[in-house]
Amino acid sequence: MKKPVKKTWLLASALTLGMAVLTPLQAGATSVETTNNVIMQIEQKIQGTVKYFGGDGLTIKGTDGKNYYIGLHKFSDQQIEQLKLVEGQEISVEGSIIEDYSDFYTFDVYKKSLPKGITKEELIQLEKLFHDMKKAGKEENYEEMERLYQAMDNITRPYELANWQPEPFEEFINEAAFTEKNIVIKAQDKEQLKTLYTEWIKFTKEDKTEMAQEKIDKIYTILEPYHQELYPPLTFEQYMADMEVDLTKEELTELKSIYDEAQKADKDKNEELSMKLWDQFYEKLNSHFKYEQISFEEYMADIEFEISQSDYTKLKQHYEKAVTLEKDGEEEKAGEQWEAFYKILDPYYEANKDILISASKLIINGQDLLPEQTK
């Protein structure tokens, strides 16, 4: 697979913000110069076959031999749910090339999740805060991101609470499938749970977070014995049933003792002791597992791109030396071999990584699918 041509940078018009921004343009993209001498990118059209489809995106193998990740963020959840794409299916996509996965999340995408009732003035405020937060993210200024997120939440939360429709108590209480397992909640407990649930809804709608949290904590405290009955902890013998590990009788006895003590600490809510005991248990258990390093050929089997013969030979040498050194306990020397190994391999990954496309149109079986209008 050929390396992508080096990117150039062209000036594009940011119409929604009324300012000029720098936008990456892949080689091969069509561009046009406007009457204002501003160069704008024309959307790409990609044809290929589906490799994977899931969530809010898909990967395709282009007819040009390149790999593409197609972000469907402009489309509604309902549109995405109705897509019936399968591996090997032919598809055409129109959209713009973006630089980073975070660039899929535009303000238009964010708007799709906004509650009803947001005013135009608040929408303008949210758009500024959103772009400021994206800028802070690129600068890795996480404290500023948190401040801006809180400012956005202060605007949207009242509307979210006003639009929130909590599920009925019976649906809430049966989410854990108690009835399917014939676990009956005592009448006294159920009455108390219903009262707490009603109070939790009231405080949540009033945005009284601490008081709402107290109610939900009490709910789960009452429900805990029922959850224990629903999902009883595994005995040591059940836990070890599928373990393919050789242990002496003395080692099994010691592990069982730690396991049972850890279970008791969990039941007593002694978190510090529980963590200590589970660490001991897994440290002793893991020391008996033998991890077999796969062969070089197996490691390379899933790599889809082509590697030159000379590099392949060097990679094999570094890989096998690293594995041998690790078996001999020479971790530092093994690390040097792994570093040399990835120094050769990483540029191939970089050259063959997916090109990111923010889709604005899908063409499936000759039918056009366009994003639904956002708010």
Short mmCIF file of C-alpha atoms in Angstrom, two decimals:
data_model
loop_
_atom_site.label_atom_id
_atom_site.label_comp_id
_atom_site.label_asym_id
_atom_site.label_seq_id
_atom_site.Cartn_x
_atom_site.Cartn_y
_atom_site.Cartn_z
CA MET A 1 0.00 0.00 0.00
CA LYS A 2 1.40 3.39 -0.96
CA LYS A 3 2.18 6.05 1.59
CA PRO A 4 -0.29 8.99 1.48
CA VAL A 5 1.06 12.14 -0.12
CA LYS A 6 2.14 14.81 2.34
CA LYS A 7 -0.69 17.13 3.40
CA THR A 8 -0.87 20.76 2.39
CA TRP A 9 -2.68 23.46 4.31
CA LEU A 10 -5.28 25.63 2.67
CA LEU A 11 -7.34 28.47 3.99
CA ALA A 12 -11.03 27.59 4.32
CA SER A 13 -14.01 29.71 5.22
CA ALA A 14 -15.58 29.02 8.60
CA LEU A 15 -19.04 30.27 7.75
CA THR A 16 -20.69 29.57 11.09
CA LEU A 17 -18.07 31.52 13.01
CA GLY A 18 -17.46 34.29 10.48
CA MET A 19 -13.70 33.90 10.62
CA ALA A 20 -10.92 32.21 8.65
CA VAL A 21 -9.40 29.00 9.96
CA LEU A 22 -6.71 26.63 8.75
CA THR A 23 -8.09 23.34 7.50
CA PRO A 24 -6.05 20.26 6.46
CA LEU A 25 -6.54 19.20 2.87
CA GLN A 26 -5.39 15.78 1.69
CA ALA A 27 -3.67 15.55 -1.66
CA GLY A 28 -6.18 14.60 -4.31
CA ALA A 29 -9.01 16.68 -2.85
CA THR A 30 -10.67 19.09 -5.22
CA SER A 31 -10.47 22.78 -4.32
CA VAL A 32 -11.80 25.98 -5.85
CA GLU A 33 -10.83 29.65 -5.46
CA THR A 34 -13.79 31.92 -4.72
CA THR A 35 -14.29 35.52 -5.83
CA ASN A 36 -12.95 36.63 -2.45
CA ASN A 37 -9.70 34.73 -3.09
CA VAL A 38 -10.56 32.24 -0.34
CA ILE A 39 -9.74 28.65 -1.19
CA MET A 40 -12.45 26.21 -0.16
CA GLN A 41 -12.35 22.42 -0.09
CA ILE A 42 -14.88 20.51 -2.19
CA GLU A 43 -16.13 17.32 -0.56
CA GLN A 44 -14.52 14.01 -1.47
CA LYS A 45 -16.39 11.11 -3.03
CA ILE A 46 -15.16 7.72 -1.88
CA GLN A 47 -16.21 4.37 -3.31
CA GLY A 48 -15.41 1.03 -1.76
CA THR A 49 -16.63 -1.94 0.25
CA VAL A 50 -17.62 -2.09 3.91
CA LYS A 51 -15.07 -3.69 6.23
CA TYR A 52 -16.84 -2.98 9.52
CA PHE A 53 -19.97 -1.12 10.62
CA GLY A 54 -20.89 -0.28 14.17
CA GLY A 55 -21.83 2.59 16.45
CA ASP A 56 -21.57 5.93 14.69
CA GLY A 57 -19.07 4.97 12.00
CA LEU A 58 -17.84 2.41 9.51
CA THR A 59 -14.57 1.45 7.87
CA ILE A 60 -14.34 0.84 4.16
CA LYS A 61 -11.71 -0.33 1.73
CA GLY A 62 -11.65 2.24 -1.04
CA THR A 63 -11.41 1.28 -4.71
CA ASP A 64 -8.19 3.33 -4.60
CA GLY A 65 -6.72 0.75 -2.20
CA LYS A 66 -6.79 3.08 0.82
CA ASN A 67 -8.54 2.52 4.14
CA TYR A 68 -11.17 5.00 5.30
CA TYR A 69 -13.01 5.55 8.55
CA ILE A 70 -16.37 7.14 7.81
CA GLY A 71 -17.89 9.14 10.67
CA LEU A 72 -21.70 9.20 10.62
CA HIS A 73 -21.96 11.87 13.31
CA LYS A 74 -24.04 14.20 11.11
CA PHE A 75 -26.73 11.56 10.77
CA SER A 76 -29.42 10.98 13.40
CA ASP A 77 -29.37 7.96 15.71
CA GLN A 78 -32.53 6.71 14.02
CA GLN A 79 -30.92 6.92 10.57
CA ILE A 80 -27.87 4.99 11.78
CA GLU A 81 -30.03 2.33 13.45
CA GLN A 82 -31.88 1.78 10.19
CA LEU A 83 -28.69 1.20 8.18
CA LYS A 84 -28.31 -2.48 7.32
CA LEU A 85 -24.69 -2.54 6.22
CA VAL A 86 -22.72 -5.80 6.04
CA GLU A 87 -19.09 -6.65 5.36
CA GLY A 88 -18.27 -6.63 1.66
CA GLN A 89 -21.20 -4.39 0.71
CA GLU A 90 -20.46 -1.70 -1.87
CA ILE A 91 -21.00 1.88 -0.79
CA SER A 92 -20.24 5.42 -1.93
CA VAL A 93 -19.61 8.25 0.51
CA GLU A 94 -19.39 12.01 0.11
CA GLY A 95 -17.78 14.02 2.87
CA SER A 96 -14.86 16.10 4.04
CA ILE A 97 -11.48 14.85 5.25
CA ILE A 98 -10.68 15.71 8.85
CA GLU A 99 -7.47 15.59 10.85
CA ASP A 100 -8.46 13.94 14.12
CA TYR A 101 -11.26 11.77 15.54
CA SER A 102 -12.22 14.62 17.90
CA ASP A 103 -13.03 16.74 14.83
CA PHE A 104 -16.06 14.55 14.14
CA TYR A 105 -17.71 16.12 17.18
CA THR A 106 -18.79 19.47 15.78
CA PHE A 107 -21.25 21.90 17.29
CA ASP A 108 -23.93 20.67 14.87
CA VAL A 109 -23.40 17.16 16.25
CA TYR A 110 -23.57 18.48 19.82
CA LYS A 111 -26.83 20.30 19.02
CA LYS A 112 -28.54 16.99 18.25
CA SER A 113 -28.40 16.03 21.93
CA LEU A 114 -29.69 19.34 23.31
CA PRO A 115 -33.00 19.28 25.22
CA LYS A 116 -36.08 21.12 23.99
CA GLY A 117 -36.54 24.75 24.96
CA ILE A 118 -33.03 26.15 24.43
CA THR A 119 -33.35 29.76 23.25
CA LYS A 120 -31.48 31.32 20.32
CA GLU A 121 -29.47 33.48 22.72
CA GLU A 122 -28.48 30.43 24.76
CA LEU A 123 -27.59 28.56 21.57
CA ILE A 124 -25.17 31.36 20.66
CA GLN A 125 -23.61 31.15 24.14
CA LEU A 126 -23.33 27.37 23.88
CA GLU A 127 -21.65 27.57 20.47
CA LYS A 128 -18.96 29.92 21.80
CA LEU A 129 -18.41 27.79 24.90
CA PHE A 130 -18.27 24.65 22.75
CA HIS A 131 -15.55 26.02 20.46
CA ASP A 132 -13.63 27.39 23.45
CA MET A 133 -13.78 23.94 25.04
CA LYS A 134 -12.53 22.27 21.83
CA LYS A 135 -9.64 24.76 21.75
CA ALA A 136 -8.80 24.03 25.40
CA GLY A 137 -8.87 20.33 24.60
CA LYS A 138 -6.35 20.69 21.79
CA GLU A 139 -4.15 22.64 24.21
CA GLU A 140 -4.67 19.90 26.86
CA ASN A 141 -5.93 22.53 29.28
CA TYR A 142 -8.20 20.16 31.20
CA GLU A 143 -8.96 22.60 34.02
CA GLU A 144 -10.30 25.10 31.49
CA MET A 145 -12.25 22.32 29.75
CA GLU A 146 -13.93 21.43 33.05
CA ARG A 147 -14.83 25.09 33.68
CA LEU A 148 -16.32 25.48 30.21
CA TYR A 149 -18.21 22.19 30.45
CA GLN A 150 -19.73 23.34 33.74
CA ALA A 151 -20.79 26.63 32.13
CA MET A 152 -22.50 24.68 29.33
CA ASP A 153 -24.14 22.35 31.83
CA ASN A 154 -25.49 25.35 33.77
CA ILE A 155 -27.35 26.40 30.61
CA THR A 156 -28.67 22.99 29.53
CA ARG A 157 -29.38 21.26 32.85
CA PRO A 158 -32.60 23.14 33.73
CA TYR A 159 -34.05 22.12 30.35
CA GLU A 160 -32.84 18.53 30.74
CA LEU A 161 -34.52 18.28 34.13
CA ALA A 162 -37.71 19.87 32.81
CA ASN A 163 -37.83 17.34 29.94
CA TRP A 164 -36.79 14.35 32.06
CA GLN A 165 -39.41 11.62 32.32
CA PRO A 166 -38.36 9.11 35.01
CA GLU A 167 -39.48 5.54 34.51
CA PRO A 168 -42.30 4.19 36.72
CA PHE A 169 -41.23 2.67 40.03
CA GLU A 170 -42.22 -0.89 39.00
CA GLU A 171 -40.00 -0.69 35.89
CA PHE A 172 -37.12 0.71 37.94
CA ILE A 173 -37.34 -2.00 40.59
CA ASN A 174 -37.62 -4.82 38.05
CA GLU A 175 -34.57 -3.78 35.99
CA ALA A 176 -32.45 -6.25 37.95
CA ALA A 177 -34.78 -9.10 36.85
CA PHE A 178 -35.81 -10.08 40.38
CA THR A 179 -39.15 -11.43 39.17
CA GLU A 180 -37.51 -13.63 36.51
CA LYS A 181 -35.46 -15.29 39.26
CA ASN A 182 -38.50 -15.59 41.57
CA ILE A 183 -36.94 -13.21 44.09
CA VAL A 184 -39.72 -11.50 46.02
CA ILE A 185 -39.04 -8.14 47.68
CA LYS A 186 -40.69 -7.93 51.10
CA ALA A 187 -43.76 -5.70 51.25
CA GLN A 188 -42.21 -3.46 53.93
CA ASP A 189 -39.03 -3.01 51.87
CA LYS A 190 -41.01 -2.35 48.70
CA GLU A 191 -43.08 0.35 50.37
CA GLN A 192 -39.93 2.05 51.70
CA LEU A 193 -38.26 1.77 48.29
CA LYS A 194 -41.25 3.39 46.59
CA THR A 195 -41.15 6.33 49.00
CA LEU A 196 -37.39 6.79 48.52
CA TYR A 197 -37.77 6.59 44.74
CA THR A 198 -40.44 9.30 44.76
CA GLU A 199 -38.22 11.52 46.93
CA TRP A 200 -35.23 10.84 44.64
CA ILE A 201 -37.24 12.03 41.63
CA LYS A 202 -38.37 15.15 43.50
CA PHE A 203 -34.84 16.16 44.57
CA THR A 204 -33.39 15.33 41.15
CA LYS A 205 -35.95 17.57 39.40
CA GLU A 206 -35.13 20.34 41.89
CA ASP A 207 -31.42 19.83 41.07
CA LYS A 208 -30.64 19.08 44.72
CA THR A 209 -27.86 16.66 43.88
CA GLU A 210 -26.65 15.73 47.38
CA MET A 211 -30.15 15.06 48.73
CA ALA A 212 -31.00 13.02 45.62
CA GLN A 213 -27.79 10.99 46.06
CA GLU A 214 -28.70 10.21 49.68
CA LYS A 215 -32.02 8.74 48.53
CA ILE A 216 -30.51 6.60 45.79
CA ASP A 217 -27.82 5.34 48.20
CA LYS A 218 -30.53 4.24 50.64
CA ILE A 219 -32.38 2.49 47.79
CA TYR A 220 -29.33 0.40 46.90
CA THR A 221 -28.60 -0.36 50.54
CA ILE A 222 -32.08 -1.90 50.87
CA LEU A 223 -31.71 -3.74 47.56
CA GLU A 224 -28.24 -5.14 48.28
CA PRO A 225 -29.40 -8.38 50.00
CA TYR A 226 -31.69 -9.04 47.05
CA HIS A 227 -28.82 -8.45 44.62
CA GLN A 228 -26.71 -10.87 46.67
CA GLU A 229 -29.46 -13.45 46.27
CA LEU A 230 -29.73 -12.69 42.56
CA TYR A 231 -25.98 -12.87 41.96
CA PRO A 232 -24.47 -14.99 44.75
CA PRO A 233 -20.67 -14.82 44.93
CA LEU A 234 -18.83 -17.76 43.37
CA THR A 235 -17.31 -20.30 45.69
CA PHE A 236 -13.59 -20.86 45.39
CA GLU A 237 -14.21 -24.19 43.67
CA GLN A 238 -16.56 -22.57 41.13
CA TYR A 239 -14.07 -19.79 40.45
CA MET A 240 -11.21 -22.22 39.87
CA ALA A 241 -13.21 -24.73 37.80
CA ASP A 242 -12.02 -23.48 34.40
CA MET A 243 -8.52 -22.47 35.45
CA GLU A 244 -5.88 -24.37 33.54
CA VAL A 245 -3.13 -24.07 36.12
CA ASP A 246 -1.07 -26.60 38.07
CA LEU A 247 -1.23 -26.06 41.83
CA THR A 248 -0.14 -28.22 44.73
CA LYS A 249 -2.60 -29.15 47.47
CA GLU A 250 -0.88 -26.69 49.83
CA GLU A 251 -1.08 -23.87 47.26
CA LEU A 252 -4.78 -24.53 46.66
CA THR A 253 -5.45 -24.45 50.41
CA GLU A 254 -3.60 -21.15 50.76
CA LEU A 255 -5.41 -19.59 47.78
CA LYS A 256 -8.78 -20.75 49.08
CA SER A 257 -8.08 -19.17 52.47
CA ILE A 258 -7.22 -15.81 50.85
CA TYR A 259 -10.22 -16.04 48.51
CA ASP A 260 -12.69 -16.69 51.34
CA GLU A 261 -11.22 -13.86 53.43
CA ALA A 262 -11.47 -11.49 50.47
CA GLN A 263 -15.12 -12.44 49.94
CA LYS A 264 -15.83 -11.77 53.61
CA ALA A 265 -14.08 -8.39 53.41
CA ASP A 266 -16.29 -7.55 50.41
CA LYS A 267 -19.40 -8.51 52.36
CA ASP A 268 -18.27 -6.42 55.35
CA LYS A 269 -17.51 -3.48 53.02
CA ASN A 270 -13.94 -3.37 54.28
CA GLU A 271 -12.53 -1.92 51.04
CA GLU A 272 -8.93 -1.52 52.22
CA LEU A 273 -8.68 -5.13 53.42
CA SER A 274 -10.56 -6.39 50.36
CA MET A 275 -8.13 -4.71 47.95
CA LYS A 276 -5.13 -6.03 49.88
CA LEU A 277 -6.44 -9.61 49.89
CA TRP A 278 -7.44 -9.63 46.22
CA ASP A 279 -3.99 -8.29 45.30
CA GLN A 280 -2.43 -11.17 47.25
CA PHE A 281 -4.75 -13.70 45.63
CA TYR A 282 -4.06 -12.64 42.02
CA GLU A 283 -0.33 -12.23 42.64
CA LYS A 284 -0.10 -15.84 43.82
CA LEU A 285 -2.44 -17.16 41.12
CA ASN A 286 -0.85 -15.29 38.21
CA SER A 287 2.63 -16.57 39.09
CA HIS A 288 1.47 -20.05 38.03
CA PHE A 289 0.27 -19.09 34.58
CA LYS A 290 2.59 -19.77 31.69
CA TYR A 291 2.25 -17.20 28.95
CA GLU A 292 3.39 -18.51 25.59
CA GLN A 293 4.70 -15.93 23.16
CA ILE A 294 3.18 -16.37 19.73
CA SER A 295 5.49 -16.86 16.77
CA PHE A 296 6.56 -13.95 14.59
CA GLU A 297 4.47 -15.27 11.70
CA GLU A 298 1.36 -15.43 13.91
CA TYR A 299 2.00 -11.89 15.14
CA MET A 300 2.26 -10.55 11.60
CA ALA A 301 -0.70 -12.54 10.24
CA ASP A 302 -3.29 -9.85 10.99
CA ILE A 303 -1.32 -7.01 9.43
CA GLU A 304 -3.09 -5.98 6.23
CA PHE A 305 -0.45 -3.77 4.66
CA GLU A 306 2.58 -4.88 2.69
CA ILE A 307 6.07 -4.75 4.23
CA SER A 308 9.25 -4.79 2.19
CA GLN A 309 11.22 -8.04 2.27
CA SER A 310 14.26 -6.40 3.86
CA ASP A 311 12.17 -4.84 6.64
CA TYR A 312 10.30 -8.12 7.16
CA THR A 313 13.60 -9.93 7.67
CA LYS A 314 14.81 -7.29 10.16
CA LEU A 315 11.52 -7.40 12.04
CA LYS A 316 11.73 -11.17 12.39
CA GLN A 317 15.28 -10.92 13.77
CA HIS A 318 14.36 -8.27 16.36
CA TYR A 319 11.16 -10.11 17.36
CA GLU A 320 12.85 -13.46 17.96
CA LYS A 321 15.78 -11.88 19.81
CA ALA A 322 13.36 -9.98 22.06
CA VAL A 323 11.39 -13.13 22.88
CA THR A 324 14.56 -15.10 23.67
CA LEU A 325 15.92 -12.32 25.89
CA GLU A 326 12.62 -12.10 27.79
CA LYS A 327 12.69 -15.84 28.47
CA ASP A 328 16.23 -15.44 29.81
CA GLY A 329 15.15 -12.59 32.08
CA GLU A 330 17.12 -9.99 30.11
CA GLU A 331 14.33 -7.42 30.21
CA GLU A 332 16.46 -4.35 29.43
CA LYS A 333 18.10 -5.95 26.38
CA ALA A 334 14.71 -7.28 25.27
CA GLY A 335 13.34 -3.73 25.51
CA GLU A 336 16.05 -2.51 23.15
CA GLN A 337 15.01 -5.14 20.61
CA TRP A 338 11.33 -4.21 20.91
CA GLU A 339 12.25 -0.56 20.42
CA ALA A 340 14.13 -1.42 17.23
CA PHE A 341 11.22 -3.64 16.13
CA TYR A 342 8.61 -0.88 16.42
CA LYS A 343 10.94 1.73 14.96
CA ILE A 344 10.67 -0.25 11.72
CA LEU A 345 6.97 -1.19 12.01
CA ASP A 346 5.41 2.06 13.28
CA PRO A 347 6.00 4.06 10.07
CA TYR A 348 4.00 1.40 8.20
CA TYR A 349 1.10 1.85 10.61
CA GLU A 350 1.35 5.61 10.22
CA ALA A 351 1.40 5.39 6.42
CA ASN A 352 -1.55 3.01 6.32
CA LYS A 353 -3.80 4.44 9.01
CA ASP A 354 -7.41 5.15 8.12
CA ILE A 355 -8.19 8.42 6.35
CA LEU A 356 -10.95 10.12 8.34
CA ILE A 357 -14.06 11.25 6.45
CA SER A 358 -16.95 13.14 8.00
CA ALA A 359 -19.82 11.87 5.85
CA SER A 360 -22.47 14.26 4.52
CA LYS A 361 -24.05 11.76 2.12
CA LEU A 362 -24.22 7.99 1.73
CA ILE A 363 -25.11 6.25 -1.54
CA ILE A 364 -26.29 2.68 -0.91
CA ASN A 365 -27.76 0.55 -3.69
CA GLY A 366 -28.20 3.70 -5.76
CA GLN A 367 -30.19 5.45 -3.02
CA ASP A 368 -29.01 8.74 -1.49
CA LEU A 369 -29.12 9.18 2.28
CA LEU A 370 -28.65 12.71 3.64
CA PRO A 371 -28.44 13.81 7.31
CA GLU A 372 -31.67 14.95 8.88
CA GLN A 373 -31.87 18.64 9.72
CA THR A 374 -30.57 19.50 13.20
CA LYS A 375 -32.16 21.99 15.58
#
